[in-house]
mmCIF file of C-alpha atoms in Angstrom:
data_model
loop_
_atom_site.group_PDB
_atom_site.id
_atom_site.type_symbol
_atom_site.label_atom_id
_atom_site.label_comp_id
_atom_site.label_asym_id
_atom_site.label_seq_id
_atom_site.Cartn_x
_atom_site.Cartn_y
_atom_site.Cartn_z
ATOM 1 C CA UNK A 1 18.370 1.302 -18.799
ATOM 2 C CA UNK A 2 15.916 -0.703 -17.118
ATOM 3 C CA UNK A 3 16.911 -4.922 -17.779
ATOM 4 C CA UNK A 4 14.267 -5.930 -19.899
ATOM 5 C CA UNK A 5 12.623 -8.577 -17.919
ATOM 6 C CA UNK A 6 11.881 -5.290 -14.919
ATOM 7 C CA UNK A 7 10.013 -3.987 -18.223
ATOM 8 C CA UNK A 8 8.279 -6.916 -19.137
ATOM 9 C CA UNK A 9 6.978 -7.518 -15.025
ATOM 10 C CA UNK A 10 5.784 -3.512 -15.270
ATOM 11 C CA UNK A 11 4.168 -3.034 -17.542
ATOM 12 C CA UNK A 12 2.321 -6.709 -16.985
ATOM 13 C CA UNK A 13 2.173 -5.183 -13.478
ATOM 14 C CA UNK A 14 0.283 -1.609 -14.889
ATOM 15 C CA UNK A 15 -1.611 -4.190 -17.609
ATOM 16 C CA UNK A 16 -3.503 -6.330 -14.372
ATOM 17 C CA UNK A 17 -3.381 -3.359 -12.290
ATOM 18 C CA UNK A 18 -5.854 -1.167 -15.145
ATOM 19 C CA UNK A 19 -8.486 -4.498 -15.984
ATOM 20 C CA UNK A 20 -8.676 -4.959 -11.907
ATOM 21 C CA UNK A 21 -9.034 -1.175 -11.658
ATOM 22 C CA UNK A 22 -11.739 -0.540 -14.407
ATOM 23 C CA UNK A 23 -13.741 -4.143 -12.631
ATOM 24 C CA UNK A 24 -13.951 -2.859 -9.514
ATOM 25 C CA UNK A 25 -14.730 0.915 -10.655
ATOM 26 C CA UNK A 26 -17.461 -0.235 -12.681
ATOM 27 C CA UNK A 27 -18.836 -3.633 -10.733
ATOM 28 C CA UNK A 28 -18.889 -1.394 -7.114
ATOM 29 C CA UNK A 29 -23.146 -1.037 -6.991
ATOM 30 C CA UNK A 30 -23.881 2.411 -6.660
ATOM 31 C CA UNK A 31 -25.497 2.222 -3.592
ATOM 32 C CA UNK A 32 -23.727 0.071 -2.153
ATOM 33 C CA UNK A 33 -23.145 0.603 1.678
ATOM 34 C CA UNK A 34 -26.883 0.664 2.085
ATOM 35 C CA UNK A 35 -28.434 -2.152 0.700
ATOM 36 C CA UNK A 36 -26.833 -5.002 -1.972
ATOM 37 C CA UNK A 37 -27.764 -8.179 -4.050
ATOM 38 C CA UNK A 38 -26.213 -10.793 -0.829
ATOM 39 C CA UNK A 39 -26.898 -10.671 2.463
ATOM 40 C CA UNK A 40 -24.739 -8.215 3.225
ATOM 41 C CA UNK A 41 -23.005 -5.765 1.029
ATOM 42 C CA UNK A 42 -19.497 -6.803 3.001
ATOM 43 C CA UNK A 43 -20.705 -10.101 0.590
ATOM 44 C CA UNK A 44 -20.621 -7.919 -2.661
ATOM 45 C CA UNK A 45 -16.923 -5.904 -1.422
ATOM 46 C CA UNK A 46 -15.275 -9.937 -1.127
ATOM 47 C CA UNK A 47 -17.442 -10.724 -3.852
ATOM 48 C CA UNK A 48 -15.571 -7.805 -6.199
ATOM 49 C CA UNK A 49 -12.132 -8.247 -3.862
ATOM 50 C CA UNK A 50 -11.891 -12.377 -5.101
ATOM 51 C CA UNK A 51 -12.978 -11.076 -8.622
ATOM 52 C CA UNK A 52 -10.413 -8.325 -9.214
ATOM 53 C CA UNK A 53 -7.403 -11.529 -7.586
ATOM 54 C CA UNK A 54 -8.787 -13.769 -10.167
ATOM 55 C CA UNK A 55 -8.022 -11.209 -12.793
ATOM 56 C CA UNK A 56 -4.690 -10.211 -12.108
ATOM 57 C CA UNK A 57 -3.513 -13.941 -11.749
ATOM 58 C CA UNK A 58 -5.078 -14.861 -14.425
ATOM 59 C CA UNK A 59 -3.852 -12.325 -16.489
ATOM 60 C CA UNK A 60 -0.041 -13.178 -14.727
ATOM 61 C CA UNK A 61 -0.551 -17.115 -15.316
ATOM 62 C CA UNK A 62 -1.510 -16.586 -18.969
ATOM 63 C CA UNK A 63 1.826 -14.479 -19.623
ATOM 64 C CA UNK A 64 4.141 -15.824 -16.479
ATOM 65 C CA UNK A 65 3.132 -19.985 -15.631
ATOM 66 C CA UNK A 66 6.778 -19.923 -13.813
ATOM 67 C CA UNK A 67 5.836 -17.552 -11.011
ATOM 68 C CA UNK A 68 5.406 -17.390 -7.618
ATOM 69 C CA UNK A 69 2.100 -15.438 -6.139
ATOM 70 C CA UNK A 70 1.098 -14.362 -3.192
ATOM 71 C CA UNK A 71 -2.145 -12.679 -2.726
ATOM 72 C CA UNK A 72 -4.304 -11.545 -0.026
ATOM 73 C CA UNK A 73 -7.493 -13.620 -1.073
ATOM 74 C CA UNK A 74 -5.953 -16.569 -0.979
ATOM 75 C CA UNK A 75 -4.161 -16.846 -3.819
ATOM 76 C CA UNK A 76 -0.345 -18.802 -3.180
ATOM 77 C CA UNK A 77 1.955 -20.473 -5.849
ATOM 78 C CA UNK A 78 5.413 -20.998 -5.338
ATOM 79 C CA UNK A 79 6.625 -20.799 -9.223
ATOM 80 C CA UNK A 80 9.878 -21.860 -10.547
ATOM 81 C CA UNK A 81 11.239 -18.595 -12.204
ATOM 82 C CA UNK A 82 12.187 -16.710 -8.900
ATOM 83 C CA UNK A 83 9.667 -13.930 -9.362
ATOM 84 C CA UNK A 84 6.457 -13.812 -7.076
ATOM 85 C CA UNK A 85 3.932 -11.647 -7.331
ATOM 86 C CA UNK A 86 2.627 -9.912 -3.789
ATOM 87 C CA UNK A 87 -1.133 -8.333 -4.316
ATOM 88 C CA UNK A 88 -3.608 -6.645 -2.692
ATOM 89 C CA UNK A 89 -6.540 -6.723 -5.523
ATOM 90 C CA UNK A 90 -8.476 -4.104 -3.225
ATOM 91 C CA UNK A 91 -6.489 -2.247 -0.799
ATOM 92 C CA UNK A 92 -8.955 -0.137 0.911
ATOM 93 C CA UNK A 93 -12.102 -2.184 1.243
ATOM 94 C CA UNK A 94 -13.722 -0.178 3.553
ATOM 95 C CA UNK A 95 -13.253 3.405 1.708
ATOM 96 C CA UNK A 96 -14.644 0.536 -1.512
ATOM 97 C CA UNK A 97 -18.133 -0.008 0.723
ATOM 98 C CA UNK A 98 -18.365 3.567 1.412
ATOM 99 C CA UNK A 99 -17.829 4.932 -1.349
ATOM 100 C CA UNK A 100 -14.854 6.895 -0.963
ATOM 101 C CA UNK A 101 -12.461 6.694 -3.269
ATOM 102 C CA UNK A 102 -9.262 5.756 -1.288
ATOM 103 C CA UNK A 103 -8.722 2.949 -2.605
ATOM 104 C CA UNK A 104 -6.157 1.431 -4.750
ATOM 105 C CA UNK A 105 -4.713 -2.257 -6.708
ATOM 106 C CA UNK A 106 -1.641 -2.997 -5.171
ATOM 107 C CA UNK A 107 0.485 -4.933 -7.600
ATOM 108 C CA UNK A 108 4.999 -5.759 -6.616
ATOM 109 C CA UNK A 109 6.840 -8.341 -8.353
ATOM 110 C CA UNK A 110 9.811 -9.731 -7.066
ATOM 111 C CA UNK A 111 13.095 -11.218 -8.223
ATOM 112 C CA UNK A 112 14.850 -12.920 -6.018
ATOM 113 C CA UNK A 113 13.299 -12.283 -2.898
ATOM 114 C CA UNK A 114 13.814 -8.189 -3.433
ATOM 115 C CA UNK A 115 10.699 -6.023 -4.712
ATOM 116 C CA UNK A 116 12.193 -4.728 -8.113
ATOM 117 C CA UNK A 117 8.980 -3.578 -9.975
ATOM 118 C CA UNK A 118 5.924 -1.597 -7.628
ATOM 119 C CA UNK A 119 2.142 -1.000 -9.439
ATOM 120 C CA UNK A 120 -0.512 1.103 -7.446
ATOM 121 C CA UNK A 121 -3.591 1.990 -9.006
ATOM 122 C CA UNK A 122 -6.625 4.338 -7.307
ATOM 123 C CA UNK A 123 -8.696 3.883 -10.352
ATOM 124 C CA UNK A 124 -11.071 7.358 -7.936
ATOM 125 C CA UNK A 125 -8.131 9.435 -8.306
ATOM 126 C CA UNK A 126 -7.381 8.948 -11.333
ATOM 127 C CA UNK A 127 -3.636 7.950 -10.586
ATOM 128 C CA UNK A 128 -1.874 5.223 -11.297
ATOM 129 C CA UNK A 129 1.668 4.896 -9.489
ATOM 130 C CA UNK A 130 4.579 2.571 -10.509
ATOM 131 C CA UNK A 131 8.890 2.295 -10.049
ATOM 132 C CA UNK A 132 10.933 -0.138 -11.427
ATOM 133 C CA UNK A 133 13.781 -0.368 -8.895
ATOM 134 C CA UNK A 134 16.877 1.799 -9.419
ATOM 135 C CA UNK A 135 14.388 3.991 -12.352
ATOM 136 C CA UNK A 136 12.693 6.685 -9.843
ATOM 137 C CA UNK A 137 8.924 6.682 -8.305
ATOM 138 C CA UNK A 138 6.462 7.888 -11.577
ATOM 139 C CA UNK A 139 2.384 9.053 -11.518
ATOM 140 C CA UNK A 140 2.096 8.309 -15.135
ATOM 141 C CA UNK A 141 4.926 10.618 -16.778
ATOM 142 C CA UNK A 142 5.595 13.432 -13.776
ATOM 143 C CA UNK A 143 8.122 12.166 -11.547
ATOM 144 C CA UNK A 144 7.679 11.659 -7.819
ATOM 145 C CA UNK A 145 10.062 13.052 -5.038
ATOM 146 C CA UNK A 146 8.782 13.478 -1.364
ATOM 147 C CA UNK A 147 8.629 15.909 0.445
ATOM 148 C CA UNK A 148 11.734 18.650 0.999
ATOM 149 C CA UNK A 149 12.749 17.478 5.019
ATOM 150 C CA UNK A 150 10.811 19.463 7.275
ATOM 151 C CA UNK A 151 11.316 19.187 10.955
ATOM 152 C CA UNK A 152 9.016 16.726 13.556
ATOM 153 C CA UNK A 153 6.449 19.185 14.779
ATOM 154 C CA UNK A 154 5.872 20.532 11.150
ATOM 155 C CA UNK A 155 5.595 16.890 10.017
ATOM 156 C CA UNK A 156 1.617 16.089 8.446
ATOM 157 C CA UNK A 157 1.608 12.386 8.711
ATOM 158 C CA UNK A 158 -0.452 9.544 8.133
ATOM 159 C CA UNK A 159 -2.015 5.771 10.116
ATOM 160 C CA UNK A 160 -3.955 3.196 9.759
ATOM 161 C CA UNK A 161 -5.742 1.402 12.748
ATOM 162 C CA UNK A 162 -6.755 -2.751 13.361
ATOM 163 C CA UNK A 163 -10.226 -3.432 13.317
ATOM 164 C CA UNK A 164 -9.975 -5.615 16.774
ATOM 165 C CA UNK A 165 -11.175 -2.924 19.316
ATOM 166 C CA UNK A 166 -8.466 -3.609 21.700
ATOM 167 C CA UNK A 167 -5.566 -2.683 18.936
ATOM 168 C CA UNK A 168 -7.400 0.266 18.218
ATOM 169 C CA UNK A 169 -7.274 1.415 21.815
ATOM 170 C CA UNK A 170 -3.409 1.247 21.990
ATOM 171 C CA UNK A 171 -3.354 2.194 18.197
ATOM 172 C CA UNK A 172 -5.238 5.105 19.506
ATOM 173 C CA UNK A 173 -3.887 5.757 22.873
ATOM 174 C CA UNK A 174 0.306 6.186 20.072
ATOM 175 C CA UNK A 175 -1.630 8.226 17.615
ATOM 176 C CA UNK A 176 -2.545 10.760 20.898
ATOM 177 C CA UNK A 177 0.359 10.870 21.798
ATOM 178 C CA UNK A 178 1.925 11.600 18.741
ATOM 179 C CA UNK A 179 -0.614 14.247 17.638
ATOM 180 C CA UNK A 180 0.855 16.912 20.054
ATOM 181 C CA UNK A 181 4.313 16.871 18.455
ATOM 182 C CA UNK A 182 3.496 16.971 14.903
ATOM 183 C CA UNK A 183 1.184 19.343 12.992
ATOM 184 C CA UNK A 184 -1.838 16.930 12.442
ATOM 185 C CA UNK A 185 -2.499 12.917 11.826
ATOM 186 C CA UNK A 186 -4.550 11.588 8.814
ATOM 187 C CA UNK A 187 -6.236 8.439 8.748
ATOM 188 C CA UNK A 188 -6.519 7.703 4.439
ATOM 189 C CA UNK A 189 -7.918 4.021 4.523
ATOM 190 C CA UNK A 190 -5.403 2.493 2.002
ATOM 191 C CA UNK A 191 -1.702 1.471 3.081
ATOM 192 C CA UNK A 192 -0.828 1.604 -0.960
ATOM 193 C CA UNK A 193 -1.810 5.180 -1.341
ATOM 194 C CA UNK A 194 -0.543 6.304 2.105
ATOM 195 C CA UNK A 195 2.493 5.325 0.680
ATOM 196 C CA UNK A 196 1.980 6.729 -2.627
ATOM 197 C CA UNK A 197 0.651 9.915 -0.997
ATOM 198 C CA UNK A 198 4.546 10.212 0.659
ATOM 199 C CA UNK A 199 6.140 9.817 -2.576
ATOM 200 C CA UNK A 200 4.249 12.782 -4.095
ATOM 201 C CA UNK A 201 4.858 14.788 -1.156
ATOM 202 C CA UNK A 202 1.692 14.769 0.191
ATOM 203 C CA UNK A 203 2.217 13.088 3.839
ATOM 204 C CA UNK A 204 5.774 14.045 5.301
ATOM 205 C CA UNK A 205 5.127 10.645 6.911
ATOM 206 C CA UNK A 206 3.270 7.341 7.846
ATOM 207 C CA UNK A 207 3.119 4.311 9.805
ATOM 208 C CA UNK A 208 1.172 0.992 10.688
ATOM 209 C CA UNK A 209 0.646 -2.387 12.400
ATOM 210 C CA UNK A 210 -0.127 -5.120 11.698
ATOM 211 C CA UNK A 211 -0.099 -4.396 7.971
ATOM 212 C CA UNK A 212 0.182 -8.315 5.219
ATOM 213 C CA UNK A 213 3.334 -8.439 2.751
ATOM 214 C CA UNK A 214 0.517 -7.680 -0.180
ATOM 215 C CA UNK A 215 -0.595 -3.896 1.749
ATOM 216 C CA UNK A 216 3.503 -3.064 1.521
ATOM 217 C CA UNK A 217 5.276 -4.579 -1.239
ATOM 218 C CA UNK A 218 4.620 -1.662 -4.239
ATOM 219 C CA UNK A 219 3.665 1.017 -2.054
ATOM 220 C CA UNK A 220 7.224 0.411 -0.262
ATOM 221 C CA UNK A 221 9.186 0.600 -2.713
ATOM 222 C CA UNK A 222 7.713 3.710 -4.712
ATOM 223 C CA UNK A 223 7.872 5.438 -1.424
ATOM 224 C CA UNK A 224 11.965 4.421 -1.786
ATOM 225 C CA UNK A 225 11.906 5.397 -5.464
ATOM 226 C CA UNK A 226 10.790 8.499 -4.537
ATOM 227 C CA UNK A 227 13.288 9.240 -1.901
ATOM 228 C CA UNK A 228 11.602 8.618 1.794
ATOM 229 C CA UNK A 229 12.982 5.969 3.330
ATOM 230 C CA UNK A 230 11.004 3.046 5.078
ATOM 231 C CA UNK A 231 11.796 0.501 7.987
ATOM 232 C CA UNK A 232 10.001 -1.813 10.489
ATOM 233 C CA UNK A 233 11.467 -0.558 13.946
ATOM 234 C CA UNK A 234 14.522 0.776 14.184
ATOM 235 C CA UNK A 235 17.846 -1.597 12.655
ATOM 236 C CA UNK A 236 14.617 -3.807 10.962
ATOM 237 C CA UNK A 237 12.662 -3.280 7.304
ATOM 238 C CA UNK A 238 9.327 -2.964 7.445
ATOM 239 C CA UNK A 239 7.138 -6.090 8.779
ATOM 240 C CA UNK A 240 3.783 -6.753 10.744
ATOM 241 C CA UNK A 241 5.143 -5.522 13.708
ATOM 242 C CA UNK A 242 5.709 -1.719 12.444
ATOM 243 C CA UNK A 243 6.122 -0.270 8.811
ATOM 244 C CA UNK A 244 7.247 2.918 9.203
ATOM 245 C CA UNK A 245 7.932 6.281 6.137
ATOM 246 C CA UNK A 246 8.811 9.354 5.930
ATOM 247 C CA UNK A 247 11.607 11.580 4.892
ATOM 248 C CA UNK A 248 14.562 11.698 5.240
ATOM 249 C CA UNK A 249 14.107 14.819 8.530
ATOM 250 C CA UNK A 250 11.114 12.808 9.517
ATOM 251 C CA UNK A 251 11.280 9.304 9.117
ATOM 252 C CA UNK A 252 14.528 8.935 12.571
ATOM 253 C CA UNK A 253 12.770 10.514 14.494
ATOM 254 C CA UNK A 254 8.929 9.431 13.931
ATOM 255 C CA UNK A 255 10.408 5.643 14.502
ATOM 256 C CA UNK A 256 12.143 6.323 17.556
ATOM 257 C CA UNK A 257 9.058 7.801 19.536
ATOM 258 C CA UNK A 258 6.782 4.917 16.961
ATOM 259 C CA UNK A 259 9.382 2.377 19.363
ATOM 260 C CA UNK A 260 9.543 4.738 22.176
ATOM 261 C CA UNK A 261 5.657 4.548 22.755
ATOM 262 C CA UNK A 262 5.560 0.967 21.941
ATOM 263 C CA UNK A 263 3.538 0.977 18.549
ATOM 264 C CA UNK A 264 5.131 -1.908 17.548
ATOM 265 C CA UNK A 265 3.038 -3.729 19.943
ATOM 266 C CA UNK A 266 -0.655 -4.444 21.229
#
């Protein structure tokens, strides 16, 4: 039986993600990538991002006013209930800008510092992933399971790159060294969706440096509840230094290579 509190948190997270996803999907101008009503297309994306976070935090405050909140667009309240929401209202902003479908609303709920609920809604893909700690990971009514163990040389692995040129150059070097050792590498553009794709068996692994808590929180729980392993540098939890997820057969050798190749520093 799911803890009634966790059920309530899941219901609220799903409704908030659904509403924010509709706002972002239906509010995106058709010509966003080439023209905008503001000074640049980026301004419009930022406005949509902020509007989505305001919608989410407003709904949470209405139902659970004593909870804490940490949001990408600046929402930060301590709360007194022991529950904190970690929110990325639009993960994959460049994809959103260009009209690519891989962007998502990511909402996680922590209880006493541990993530207990995660929801990642990808409206343009028609998918909403969710997990409650200890109760598996799901895409709607379909239970998710990561891929069967495969050797690293047969692994399809996704990653992401920083927007700072010097950092990207080092990350490209790491990827270049990895590619001959894997089946192939992908760059999806949304950390939350990549983690869910590991959970859904579409990727064998994923890694990235430079993520924030709101990028990771929901997707990390969903991946783990689908049977994947997650971490950072060896013996550490996922963090801004490095986040790694993978099937049980891929996770440790991938993590070791990333350590050897210095993926954890710029």
